[in-house]
Tab-separated table of C-alpha atoms in Angstrom:
chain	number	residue	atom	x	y	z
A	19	UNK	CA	8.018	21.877	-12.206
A	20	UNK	CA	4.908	20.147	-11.797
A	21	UNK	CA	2.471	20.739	-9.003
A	22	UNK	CA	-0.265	19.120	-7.595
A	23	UNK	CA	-2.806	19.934	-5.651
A	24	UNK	CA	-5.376	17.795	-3.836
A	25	UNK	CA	-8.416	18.907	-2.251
A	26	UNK	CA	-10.620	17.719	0.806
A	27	UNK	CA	-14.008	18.901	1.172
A	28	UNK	CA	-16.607	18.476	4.321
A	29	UNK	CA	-19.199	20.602	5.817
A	30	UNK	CA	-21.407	19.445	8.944
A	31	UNK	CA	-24.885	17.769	8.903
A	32	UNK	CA	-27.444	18.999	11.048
A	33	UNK	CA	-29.975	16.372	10.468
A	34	UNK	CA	-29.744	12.635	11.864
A	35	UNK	CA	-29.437	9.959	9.851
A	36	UNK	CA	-32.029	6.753	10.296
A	37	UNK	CA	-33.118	3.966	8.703
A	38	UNK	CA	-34.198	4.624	4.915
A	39	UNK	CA	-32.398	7.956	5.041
A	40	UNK	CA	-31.186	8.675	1.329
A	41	UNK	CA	-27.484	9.024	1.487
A	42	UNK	CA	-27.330	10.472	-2.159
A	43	UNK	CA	-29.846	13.248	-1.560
A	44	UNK	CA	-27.603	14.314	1.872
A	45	UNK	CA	-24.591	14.337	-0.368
A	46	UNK	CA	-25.630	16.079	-3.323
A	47	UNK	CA	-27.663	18.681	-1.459
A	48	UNK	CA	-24.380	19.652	0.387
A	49	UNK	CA	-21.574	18.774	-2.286
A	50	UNK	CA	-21.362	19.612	-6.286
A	51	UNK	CA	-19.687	16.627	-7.366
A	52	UNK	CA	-17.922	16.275	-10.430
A	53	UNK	CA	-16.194	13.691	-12.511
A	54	UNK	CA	-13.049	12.009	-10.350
A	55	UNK	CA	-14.790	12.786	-6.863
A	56	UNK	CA	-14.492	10.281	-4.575
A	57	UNK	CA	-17.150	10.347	-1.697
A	58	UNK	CA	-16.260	9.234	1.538
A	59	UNK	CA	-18.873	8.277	3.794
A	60	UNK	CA	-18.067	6.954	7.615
A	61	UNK	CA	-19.666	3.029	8.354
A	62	UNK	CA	-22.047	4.784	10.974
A	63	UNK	CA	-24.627	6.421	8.818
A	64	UNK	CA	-24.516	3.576	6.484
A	65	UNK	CA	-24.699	1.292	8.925
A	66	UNK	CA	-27.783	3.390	10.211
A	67	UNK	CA	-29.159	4.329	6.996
A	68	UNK	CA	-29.007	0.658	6.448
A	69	UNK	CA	-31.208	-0.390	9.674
A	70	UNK	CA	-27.995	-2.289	11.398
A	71	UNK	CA	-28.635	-0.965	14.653
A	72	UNK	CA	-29.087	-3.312	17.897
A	73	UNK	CA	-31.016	-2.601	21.119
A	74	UNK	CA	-28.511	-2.833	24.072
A	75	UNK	CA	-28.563	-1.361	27.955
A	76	UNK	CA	-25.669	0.649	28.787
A	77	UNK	CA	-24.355	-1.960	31.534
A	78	UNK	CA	-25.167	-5.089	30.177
A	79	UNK	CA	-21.542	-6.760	29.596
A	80	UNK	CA	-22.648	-10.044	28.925
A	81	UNK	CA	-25.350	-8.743	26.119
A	82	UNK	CA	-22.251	-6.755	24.280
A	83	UNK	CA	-20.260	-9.688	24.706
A	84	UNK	CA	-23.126	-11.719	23.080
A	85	UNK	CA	-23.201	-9.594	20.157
A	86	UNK	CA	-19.626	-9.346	19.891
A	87	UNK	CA	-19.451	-12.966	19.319
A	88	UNK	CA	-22.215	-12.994	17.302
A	89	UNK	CA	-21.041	-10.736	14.648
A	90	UNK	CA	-17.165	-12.509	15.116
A	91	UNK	CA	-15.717	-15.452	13.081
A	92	UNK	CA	-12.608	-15.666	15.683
A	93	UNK	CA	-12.113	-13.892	18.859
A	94	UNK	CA	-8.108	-13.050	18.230
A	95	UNK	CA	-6.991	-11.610	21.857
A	96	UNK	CA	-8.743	-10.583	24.753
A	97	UNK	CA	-7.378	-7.021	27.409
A	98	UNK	CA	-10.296	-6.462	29.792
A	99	UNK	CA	-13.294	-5.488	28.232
A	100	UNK	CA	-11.364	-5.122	24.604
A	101	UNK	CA	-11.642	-8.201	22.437
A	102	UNK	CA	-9.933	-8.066	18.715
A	103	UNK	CA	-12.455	-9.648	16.786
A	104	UNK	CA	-12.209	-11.300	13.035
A	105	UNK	CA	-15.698	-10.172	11.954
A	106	UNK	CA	-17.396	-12.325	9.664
A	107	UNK	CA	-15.907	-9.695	6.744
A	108	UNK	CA	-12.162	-10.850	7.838
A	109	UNK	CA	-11.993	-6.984	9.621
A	110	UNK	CA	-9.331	-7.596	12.474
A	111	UNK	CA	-10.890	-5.005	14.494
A	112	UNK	CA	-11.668	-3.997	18.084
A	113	UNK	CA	-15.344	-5.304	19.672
A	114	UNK	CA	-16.535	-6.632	16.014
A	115	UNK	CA	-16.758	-2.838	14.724
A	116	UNK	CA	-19.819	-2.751	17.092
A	117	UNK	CA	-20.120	1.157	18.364
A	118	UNK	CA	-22.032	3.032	20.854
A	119	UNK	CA	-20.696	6.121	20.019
A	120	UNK	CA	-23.146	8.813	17.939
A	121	UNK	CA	-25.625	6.137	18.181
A	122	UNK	CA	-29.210	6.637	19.430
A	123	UNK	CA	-29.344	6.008	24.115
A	124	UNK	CA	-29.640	2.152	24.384
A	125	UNK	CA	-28.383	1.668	20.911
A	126	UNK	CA	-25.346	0.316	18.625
A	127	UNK	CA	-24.209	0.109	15.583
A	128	UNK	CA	-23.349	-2.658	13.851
A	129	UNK	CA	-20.606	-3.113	10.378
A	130	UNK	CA	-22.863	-3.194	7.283
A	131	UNK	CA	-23.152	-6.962	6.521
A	132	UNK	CA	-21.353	-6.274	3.351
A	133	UNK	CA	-19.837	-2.762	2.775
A	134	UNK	CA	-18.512	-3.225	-0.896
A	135	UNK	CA	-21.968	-3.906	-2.007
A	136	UNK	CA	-23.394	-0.661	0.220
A	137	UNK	CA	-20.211	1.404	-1.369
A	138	UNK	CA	-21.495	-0.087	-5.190
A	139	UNK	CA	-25.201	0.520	-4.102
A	140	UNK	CA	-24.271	4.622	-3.150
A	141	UNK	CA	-22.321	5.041	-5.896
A	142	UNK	CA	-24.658	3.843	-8.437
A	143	UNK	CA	-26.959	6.283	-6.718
A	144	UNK	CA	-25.106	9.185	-7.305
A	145	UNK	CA	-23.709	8.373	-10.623
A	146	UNK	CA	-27.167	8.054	-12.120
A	147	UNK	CA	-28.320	11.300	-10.623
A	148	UNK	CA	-25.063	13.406	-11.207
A	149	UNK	CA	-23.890	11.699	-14.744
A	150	UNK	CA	-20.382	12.166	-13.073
A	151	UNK	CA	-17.781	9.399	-12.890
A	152	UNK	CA	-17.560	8.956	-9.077
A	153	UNK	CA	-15.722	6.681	-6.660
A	154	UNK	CA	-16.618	5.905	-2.777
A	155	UNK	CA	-15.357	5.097	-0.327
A	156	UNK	CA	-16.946	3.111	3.101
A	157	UNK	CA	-14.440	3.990	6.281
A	158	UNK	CA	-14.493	2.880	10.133
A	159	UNK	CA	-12.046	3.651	12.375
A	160	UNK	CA	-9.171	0.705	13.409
A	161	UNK	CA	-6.243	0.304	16.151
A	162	UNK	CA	-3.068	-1.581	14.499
A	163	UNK	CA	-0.742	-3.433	15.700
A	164	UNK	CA	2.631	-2.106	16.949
A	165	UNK	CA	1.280	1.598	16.772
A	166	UNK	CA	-0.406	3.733	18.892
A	167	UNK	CA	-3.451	5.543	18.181
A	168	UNK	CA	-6.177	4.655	15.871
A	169	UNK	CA	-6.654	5.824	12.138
A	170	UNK	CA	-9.809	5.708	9.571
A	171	UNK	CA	-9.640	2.544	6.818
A	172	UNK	CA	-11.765	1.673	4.077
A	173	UNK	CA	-13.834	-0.823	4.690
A	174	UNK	CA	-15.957	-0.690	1.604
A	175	UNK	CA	-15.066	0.374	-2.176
A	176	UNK	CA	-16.360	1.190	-5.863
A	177	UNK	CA	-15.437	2.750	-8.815
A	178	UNK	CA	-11.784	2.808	-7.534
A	179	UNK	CA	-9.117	-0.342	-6.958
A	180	UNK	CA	-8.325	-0.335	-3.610
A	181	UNK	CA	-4.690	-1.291	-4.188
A	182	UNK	CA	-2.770	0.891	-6.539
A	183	UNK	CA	-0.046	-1.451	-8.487
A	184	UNK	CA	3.236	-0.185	-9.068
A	185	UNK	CA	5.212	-3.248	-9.609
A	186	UNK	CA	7.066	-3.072	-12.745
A	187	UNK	CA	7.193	0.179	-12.525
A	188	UNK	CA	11.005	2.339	-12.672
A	189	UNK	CA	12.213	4.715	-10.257
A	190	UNK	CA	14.264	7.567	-11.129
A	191	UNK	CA	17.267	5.392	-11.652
A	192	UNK	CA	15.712	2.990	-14.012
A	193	UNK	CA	15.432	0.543	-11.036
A	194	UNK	CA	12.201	-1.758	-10.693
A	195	UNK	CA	10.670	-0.670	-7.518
A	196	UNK	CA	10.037	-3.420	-5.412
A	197	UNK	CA	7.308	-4.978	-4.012
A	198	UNK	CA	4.832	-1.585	-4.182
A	199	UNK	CA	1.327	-2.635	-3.885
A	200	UNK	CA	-0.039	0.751	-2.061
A	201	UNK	CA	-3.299	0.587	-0.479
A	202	UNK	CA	-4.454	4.206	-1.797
A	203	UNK	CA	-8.110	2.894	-0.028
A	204	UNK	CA	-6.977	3.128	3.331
A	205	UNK	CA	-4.779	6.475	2.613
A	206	UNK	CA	-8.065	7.860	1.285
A	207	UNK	CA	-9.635	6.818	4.272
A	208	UNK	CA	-6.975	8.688	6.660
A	209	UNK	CA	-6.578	11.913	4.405
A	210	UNK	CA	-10.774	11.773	4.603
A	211	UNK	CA	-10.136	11.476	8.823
A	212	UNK	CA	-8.028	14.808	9.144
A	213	UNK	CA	-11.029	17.036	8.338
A	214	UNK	CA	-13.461	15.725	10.419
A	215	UNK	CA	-15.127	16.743	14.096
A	216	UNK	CA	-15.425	13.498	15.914
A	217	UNK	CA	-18.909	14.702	16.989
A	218	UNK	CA	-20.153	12.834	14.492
A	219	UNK	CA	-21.205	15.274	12.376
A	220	UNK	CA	-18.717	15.116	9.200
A	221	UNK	CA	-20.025	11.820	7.450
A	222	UNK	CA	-19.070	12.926	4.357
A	223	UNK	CA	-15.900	13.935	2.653
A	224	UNK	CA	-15.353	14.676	-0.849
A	225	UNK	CA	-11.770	13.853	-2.124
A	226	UNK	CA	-10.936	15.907	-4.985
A	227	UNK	CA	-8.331	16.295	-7.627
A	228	UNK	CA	-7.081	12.732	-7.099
A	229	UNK	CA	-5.117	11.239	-10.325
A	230	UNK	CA	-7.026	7.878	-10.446
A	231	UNK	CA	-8.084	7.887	-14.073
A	232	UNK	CA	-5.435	5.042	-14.618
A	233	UNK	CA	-7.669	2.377	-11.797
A	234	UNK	CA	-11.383	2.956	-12.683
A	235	UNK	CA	-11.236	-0.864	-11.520
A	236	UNK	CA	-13.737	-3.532	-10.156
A	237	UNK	CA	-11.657	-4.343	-6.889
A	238	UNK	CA	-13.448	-4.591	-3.448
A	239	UNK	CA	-11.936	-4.665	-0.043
A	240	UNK	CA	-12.693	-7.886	1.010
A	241	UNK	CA	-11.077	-9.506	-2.450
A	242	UNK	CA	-7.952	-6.915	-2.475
A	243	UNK	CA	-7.005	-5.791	1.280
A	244	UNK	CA	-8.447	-8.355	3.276
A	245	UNK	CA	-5.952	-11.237	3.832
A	246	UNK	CA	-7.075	-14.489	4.461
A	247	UNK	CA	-6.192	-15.937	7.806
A	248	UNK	CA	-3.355	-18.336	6.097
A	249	UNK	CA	-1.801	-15.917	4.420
A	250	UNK	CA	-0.899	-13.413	7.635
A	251	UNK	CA	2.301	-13.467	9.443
A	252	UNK	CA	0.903	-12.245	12.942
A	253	UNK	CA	-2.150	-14.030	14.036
B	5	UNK	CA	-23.269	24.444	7.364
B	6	UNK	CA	-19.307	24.717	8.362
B	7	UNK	CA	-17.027	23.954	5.609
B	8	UNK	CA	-13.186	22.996	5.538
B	9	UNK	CA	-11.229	22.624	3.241
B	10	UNK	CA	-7.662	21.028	3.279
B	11	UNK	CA	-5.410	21.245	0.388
B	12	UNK	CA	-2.543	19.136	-0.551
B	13	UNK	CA	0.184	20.174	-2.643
B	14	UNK	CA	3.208	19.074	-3.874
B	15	UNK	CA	5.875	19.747	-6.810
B	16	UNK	CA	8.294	17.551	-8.894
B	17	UNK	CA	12.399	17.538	-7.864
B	18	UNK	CA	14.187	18.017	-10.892
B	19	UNK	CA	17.938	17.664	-9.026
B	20	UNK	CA	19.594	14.610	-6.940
B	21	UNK	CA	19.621	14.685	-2.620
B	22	UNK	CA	23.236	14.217	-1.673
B	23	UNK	CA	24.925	14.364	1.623
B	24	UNK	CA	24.859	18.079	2.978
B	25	UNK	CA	21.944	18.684	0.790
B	26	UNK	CA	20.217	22.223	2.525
B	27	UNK	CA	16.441	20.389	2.105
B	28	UNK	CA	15.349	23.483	4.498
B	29	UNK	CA	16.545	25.388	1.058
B	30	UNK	CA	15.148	23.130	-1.272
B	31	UNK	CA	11.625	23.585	0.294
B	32	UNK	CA	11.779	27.102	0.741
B	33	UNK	CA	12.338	27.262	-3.201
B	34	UNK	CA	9.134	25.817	-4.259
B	35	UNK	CA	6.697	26.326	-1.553
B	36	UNK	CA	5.681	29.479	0.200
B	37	UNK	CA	5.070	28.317	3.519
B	38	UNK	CA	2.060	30.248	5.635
B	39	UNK	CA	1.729	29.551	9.437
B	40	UNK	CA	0.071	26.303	10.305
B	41	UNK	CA	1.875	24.450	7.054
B	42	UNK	CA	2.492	20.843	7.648
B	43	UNK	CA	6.105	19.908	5.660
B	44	UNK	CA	5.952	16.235	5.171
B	45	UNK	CA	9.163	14.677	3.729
B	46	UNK	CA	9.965	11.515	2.731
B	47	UNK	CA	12.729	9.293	4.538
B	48	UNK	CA	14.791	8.761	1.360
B	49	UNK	CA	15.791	12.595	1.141
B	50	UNK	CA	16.065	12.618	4.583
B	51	UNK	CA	18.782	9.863	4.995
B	52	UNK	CA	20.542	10.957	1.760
B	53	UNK	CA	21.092	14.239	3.287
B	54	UNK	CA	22.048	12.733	6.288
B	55	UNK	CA	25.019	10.590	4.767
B	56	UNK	CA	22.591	7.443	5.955
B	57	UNK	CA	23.976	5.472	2.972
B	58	UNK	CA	25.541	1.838	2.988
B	59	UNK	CA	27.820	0.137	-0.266
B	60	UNK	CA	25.818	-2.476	-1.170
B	61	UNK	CA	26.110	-4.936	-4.456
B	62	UNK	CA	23.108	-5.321	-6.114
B	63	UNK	CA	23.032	-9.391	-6.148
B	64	UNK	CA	24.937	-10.165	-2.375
B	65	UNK	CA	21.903	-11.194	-0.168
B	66	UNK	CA	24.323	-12.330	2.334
B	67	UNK	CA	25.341	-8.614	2.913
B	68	UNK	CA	22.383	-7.285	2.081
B	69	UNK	CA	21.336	-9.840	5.653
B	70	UNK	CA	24.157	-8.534	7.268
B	71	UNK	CA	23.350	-4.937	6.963
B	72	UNK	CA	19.272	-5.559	7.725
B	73	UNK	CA	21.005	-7.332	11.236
B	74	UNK	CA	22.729	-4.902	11.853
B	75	UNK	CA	20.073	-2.085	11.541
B	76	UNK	CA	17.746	-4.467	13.812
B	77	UNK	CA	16.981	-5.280	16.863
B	78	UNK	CA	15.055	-8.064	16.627
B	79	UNK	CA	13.739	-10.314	13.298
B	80	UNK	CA	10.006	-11.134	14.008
B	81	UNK	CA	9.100	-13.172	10.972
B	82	UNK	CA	10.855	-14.229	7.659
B	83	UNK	CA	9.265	-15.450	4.316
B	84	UNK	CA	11.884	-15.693	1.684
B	85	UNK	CA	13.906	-12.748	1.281
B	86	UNK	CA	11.724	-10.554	3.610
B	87	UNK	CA	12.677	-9.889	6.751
B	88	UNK	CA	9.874	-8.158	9.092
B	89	UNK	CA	12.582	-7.009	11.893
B	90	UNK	CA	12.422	-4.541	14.606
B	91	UNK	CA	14.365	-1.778	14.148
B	92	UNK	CA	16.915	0.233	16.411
B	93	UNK	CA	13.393	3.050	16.521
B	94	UNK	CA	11.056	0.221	17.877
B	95	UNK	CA	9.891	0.468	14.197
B	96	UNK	CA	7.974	-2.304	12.928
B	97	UNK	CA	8.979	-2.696	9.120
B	98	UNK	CA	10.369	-5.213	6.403
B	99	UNK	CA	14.281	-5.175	6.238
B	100	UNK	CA	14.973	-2.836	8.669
B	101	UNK	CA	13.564	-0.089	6.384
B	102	UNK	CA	16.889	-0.510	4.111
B	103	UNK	CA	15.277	0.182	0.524
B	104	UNK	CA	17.255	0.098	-2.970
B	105	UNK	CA	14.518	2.466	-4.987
B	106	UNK	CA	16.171	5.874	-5.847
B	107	UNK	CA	19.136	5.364	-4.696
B	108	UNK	CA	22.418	5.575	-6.316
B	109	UNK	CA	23.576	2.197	-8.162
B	110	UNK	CA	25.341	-0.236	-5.800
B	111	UNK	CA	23.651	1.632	-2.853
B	112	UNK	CA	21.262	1.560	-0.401
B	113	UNK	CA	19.786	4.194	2.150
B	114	UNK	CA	19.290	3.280	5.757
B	115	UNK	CA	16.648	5.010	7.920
B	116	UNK	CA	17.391	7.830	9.727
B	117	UNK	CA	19.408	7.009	13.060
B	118	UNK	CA	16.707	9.489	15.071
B	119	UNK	CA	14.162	10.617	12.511
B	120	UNK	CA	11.996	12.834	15.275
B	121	UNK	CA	15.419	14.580	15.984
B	122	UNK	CA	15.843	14.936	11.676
B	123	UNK	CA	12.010	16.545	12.086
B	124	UNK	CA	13.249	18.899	14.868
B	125	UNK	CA	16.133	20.454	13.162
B	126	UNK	CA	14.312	20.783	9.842
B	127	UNK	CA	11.572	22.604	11.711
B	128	UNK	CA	13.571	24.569	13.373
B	129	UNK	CA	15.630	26.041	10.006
B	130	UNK	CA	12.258	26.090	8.667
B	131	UNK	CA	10.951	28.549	11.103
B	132	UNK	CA	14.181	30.642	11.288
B	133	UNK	CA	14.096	31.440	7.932
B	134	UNK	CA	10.222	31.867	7.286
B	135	UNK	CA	9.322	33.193	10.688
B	136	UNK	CA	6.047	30.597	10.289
B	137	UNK	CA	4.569	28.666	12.852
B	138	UNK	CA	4.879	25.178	11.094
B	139	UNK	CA	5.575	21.826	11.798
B	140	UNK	CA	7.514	18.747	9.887
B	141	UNK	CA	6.899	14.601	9.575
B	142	UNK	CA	9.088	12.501	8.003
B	143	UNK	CA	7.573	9.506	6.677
B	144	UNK	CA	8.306	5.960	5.391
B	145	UNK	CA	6.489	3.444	3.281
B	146	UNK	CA	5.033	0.388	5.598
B	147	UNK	CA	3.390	-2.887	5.112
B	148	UNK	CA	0.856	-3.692	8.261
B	149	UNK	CA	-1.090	-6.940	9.725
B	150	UNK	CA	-4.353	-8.444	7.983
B	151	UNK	CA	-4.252	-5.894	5.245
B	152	UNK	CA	-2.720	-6.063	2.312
B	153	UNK	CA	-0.749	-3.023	0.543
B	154	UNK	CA	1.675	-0.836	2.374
B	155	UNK	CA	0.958	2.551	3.300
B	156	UNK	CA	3.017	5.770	4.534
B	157	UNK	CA	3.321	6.757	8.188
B	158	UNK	CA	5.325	8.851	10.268
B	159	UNK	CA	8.551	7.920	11.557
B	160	UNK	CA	9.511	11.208	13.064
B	161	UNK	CA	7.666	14.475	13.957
B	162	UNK	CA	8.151	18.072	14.913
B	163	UNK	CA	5.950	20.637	16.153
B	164	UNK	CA	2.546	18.631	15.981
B	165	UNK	CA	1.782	16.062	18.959
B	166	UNK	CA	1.445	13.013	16.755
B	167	UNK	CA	-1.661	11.593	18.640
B	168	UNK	CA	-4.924	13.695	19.021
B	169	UNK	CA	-6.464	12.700	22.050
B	170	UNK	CA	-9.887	12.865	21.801
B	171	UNK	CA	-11.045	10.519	25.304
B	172	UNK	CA	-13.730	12.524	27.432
B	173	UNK	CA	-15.073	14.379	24.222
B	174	UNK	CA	-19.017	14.196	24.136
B	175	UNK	CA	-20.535	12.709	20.990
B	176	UNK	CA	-23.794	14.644	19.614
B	177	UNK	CA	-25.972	12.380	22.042
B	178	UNK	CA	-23.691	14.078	24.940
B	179	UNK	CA	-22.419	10.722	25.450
B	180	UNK	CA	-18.187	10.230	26.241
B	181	UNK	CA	-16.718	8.713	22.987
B	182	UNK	CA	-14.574	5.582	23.557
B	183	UNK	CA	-11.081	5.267	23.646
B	184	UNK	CA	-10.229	7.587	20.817
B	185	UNK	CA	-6.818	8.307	20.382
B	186	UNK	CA	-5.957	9.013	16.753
B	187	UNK	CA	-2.486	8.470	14.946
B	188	UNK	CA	-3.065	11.934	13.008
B	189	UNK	CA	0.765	11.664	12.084
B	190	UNK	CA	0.068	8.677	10.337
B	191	UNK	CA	-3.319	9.880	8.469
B	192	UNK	CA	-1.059	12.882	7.532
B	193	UNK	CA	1.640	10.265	5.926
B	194	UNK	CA	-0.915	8.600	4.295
B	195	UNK	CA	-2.825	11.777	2.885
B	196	UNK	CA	0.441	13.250	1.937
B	197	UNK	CA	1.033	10.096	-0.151
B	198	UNK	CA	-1.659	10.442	-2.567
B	199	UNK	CA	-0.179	13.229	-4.046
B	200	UNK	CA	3.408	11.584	-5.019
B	201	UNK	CA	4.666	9.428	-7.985
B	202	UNK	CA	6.507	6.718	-6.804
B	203	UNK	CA	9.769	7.806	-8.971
B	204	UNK	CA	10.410	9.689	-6.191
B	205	UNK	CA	10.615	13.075	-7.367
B	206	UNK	CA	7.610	14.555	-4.635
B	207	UNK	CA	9.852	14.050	-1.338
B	208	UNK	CA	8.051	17.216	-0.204
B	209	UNK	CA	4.410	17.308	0.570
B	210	UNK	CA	2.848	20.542	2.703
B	211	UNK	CA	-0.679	20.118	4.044
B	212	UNK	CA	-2.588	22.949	4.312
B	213	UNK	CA	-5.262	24.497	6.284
B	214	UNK	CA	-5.137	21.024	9.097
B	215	UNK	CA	-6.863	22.428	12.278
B	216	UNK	CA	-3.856	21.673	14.459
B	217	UNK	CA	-3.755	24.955	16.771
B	218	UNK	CA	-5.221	23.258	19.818
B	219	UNK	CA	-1.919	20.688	19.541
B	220	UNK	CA	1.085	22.638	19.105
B	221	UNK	CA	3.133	19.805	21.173
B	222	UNK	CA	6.485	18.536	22.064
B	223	UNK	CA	5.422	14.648	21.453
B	224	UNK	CA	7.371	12.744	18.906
B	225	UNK	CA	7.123	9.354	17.357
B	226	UNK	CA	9.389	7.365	19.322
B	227	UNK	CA	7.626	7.938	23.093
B	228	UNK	CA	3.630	8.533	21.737
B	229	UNK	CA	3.963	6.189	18.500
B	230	UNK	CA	6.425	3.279	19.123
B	231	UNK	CA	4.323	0.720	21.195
B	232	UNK	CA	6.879	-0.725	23.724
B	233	UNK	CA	7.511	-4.349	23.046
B	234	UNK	CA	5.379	-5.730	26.024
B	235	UNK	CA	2.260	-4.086	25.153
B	236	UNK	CA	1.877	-5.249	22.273
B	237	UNK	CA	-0.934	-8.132	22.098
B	238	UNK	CA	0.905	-9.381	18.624
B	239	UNK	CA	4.064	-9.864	18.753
């Protein structure tokens, strides 16, 4: 009888996060990481660490609208005020990812222009100051299709493949298992979800005891989970 | 500085689901459950248990099209071999969830014919014979839109309300967070996941120490999940 056990880890963070803010410090003042951690860190505070913040009233439709469009490739569907957007990352996501929530009065936040790199930048960061073999993770929060309710996905990755490959691989029966690409970055990103306050004050979750020794890889998530526009059965 | 900590844990299943199978009994074995425990269980054992079994050759796709029919409602979309149908559930899936892995030579399972029902009755043997407060998902392994990889979500729930509805909670700034409804069934699927080898020896997961005392509920997949046909924008 084997067992496993995983771990999640969060605490809450007083201070505010603004441009210039040092990520790494916040994190390794709170956490003592070691080797197979993988950091979590929500898309607002690096999105607001990172200075992608945009002035807007709080009843200006047509200046949201604006910037939807302006960070949007495609506008997918409109409801109302809702538009799914096709950011300029290939996100499918409501209102371009663009968030007043937790934000400064009169303020949004915009994606990072390109989370992989901010997810390679942090964990660089903290690997050079810990000497631990890290992974982390970038998360927003996404509606789906068919599905009610919306759940935390990775949009941003390093130090850990985003798609765990198991084809080839035998089930108990001796069977190939089919088709059994598993997106362990977005199931990181939901397990990180379940232990945070939506006050905005859990930005950081620390994923321990994972078995991911096997995928210390080089994928991103706009190579390995984003699909292109051709390639997707429902647009 | 609040911390939480949620644990995940899981063992290997040395002996073969059958029909009849006591799973109740089978957990119960190798996990002392404590009140608040989340049992999540995997479809497979699930449908074995329940006799949800079909005769299948291993090389007659024309039967093997009959049977995913027959378990649909509607076929949205083929490529190839893959069906993505609509099932009986108002599930969403490829092949009408029918699935080869671990299963008996020449067989195939089929999902459960009312998996929130399954999640009821396990839950309720579960908390006759522990006298816990607990509550049970049964899960299944799902592709999705724009993103590749497939990841596990709920298909049936007991004792949890599958949606935490967040809408009128006040960010830090004081300010009414935006529609937030989250699928915390499905970010418990996926968490659970993490912690299983795809040979399918972990069809038991329990989650430990979730926060869930504020949503001891009657929902279920089907009603809060299941987005009716019409409100979908892709379909």
């Amino acid at each position: 009888m084997t067992q496993t056990n995983l771990q999640l880890l969060t605490v809450s963070l007083e201070e505010d996060v603004v441009e210039g803010t040092d990520l790494a410090a916040l994190i390794l003042r709170d956490f003592d990481l070691i080797d197979g951690d993988i950091v979590i860190v929500t898309q607002k505070v690096v999105s607001k660490a990172e200075g992608r913040i945009a002035v807007l009233a709080d009843n200006d439709p047509t200046a949201f609208d604006a910037l939807v469009r302006a960070e949007s490739r495609r506008i997918l569907r409109r409801r109302g005020a809702l538009a799914i957007t096709e950011t300029h990352h290939g996100f499918i996501c409501a209102n371009a990812g663009i968030d007043r929530s937790n934000s400064d009065p009169g303020t949004v936040t915009l994606l990072p222009i390109d989370p992989d790199r901010s997810a390679r930048r942090l964990l660089a960061q903290l690997e050079h100051r810990t000497q631990c073999e890290l992974a982390v993770i970038i998360t927003d929060t996404f509606g789906r299709t068919w599905r009610s309710g919306v759940t935390d996905v990775a949009i941003g990755i390093a130090g850990l493949d985003p798609i765990l490959d198991l084809r080839g691989t035998l089930d108990h029966n001796g069977v190939v298992l089919q088709a059994t690409e598993v997106c362990v970055a977005d199931e990181l990103a939901a397990a990180a979800d379940l232990v945070k306050r939506k006050n905005g004050r859990n930005p950081f979750v620390i994923v321990r005891g994972y078995e991911n020794t096997h995928q210390r890889g080089r994928g991103s998530i706009s190579t390995d989970v984003v699909r292109s526009y051709h390639s997707d059965l429902f647009r």
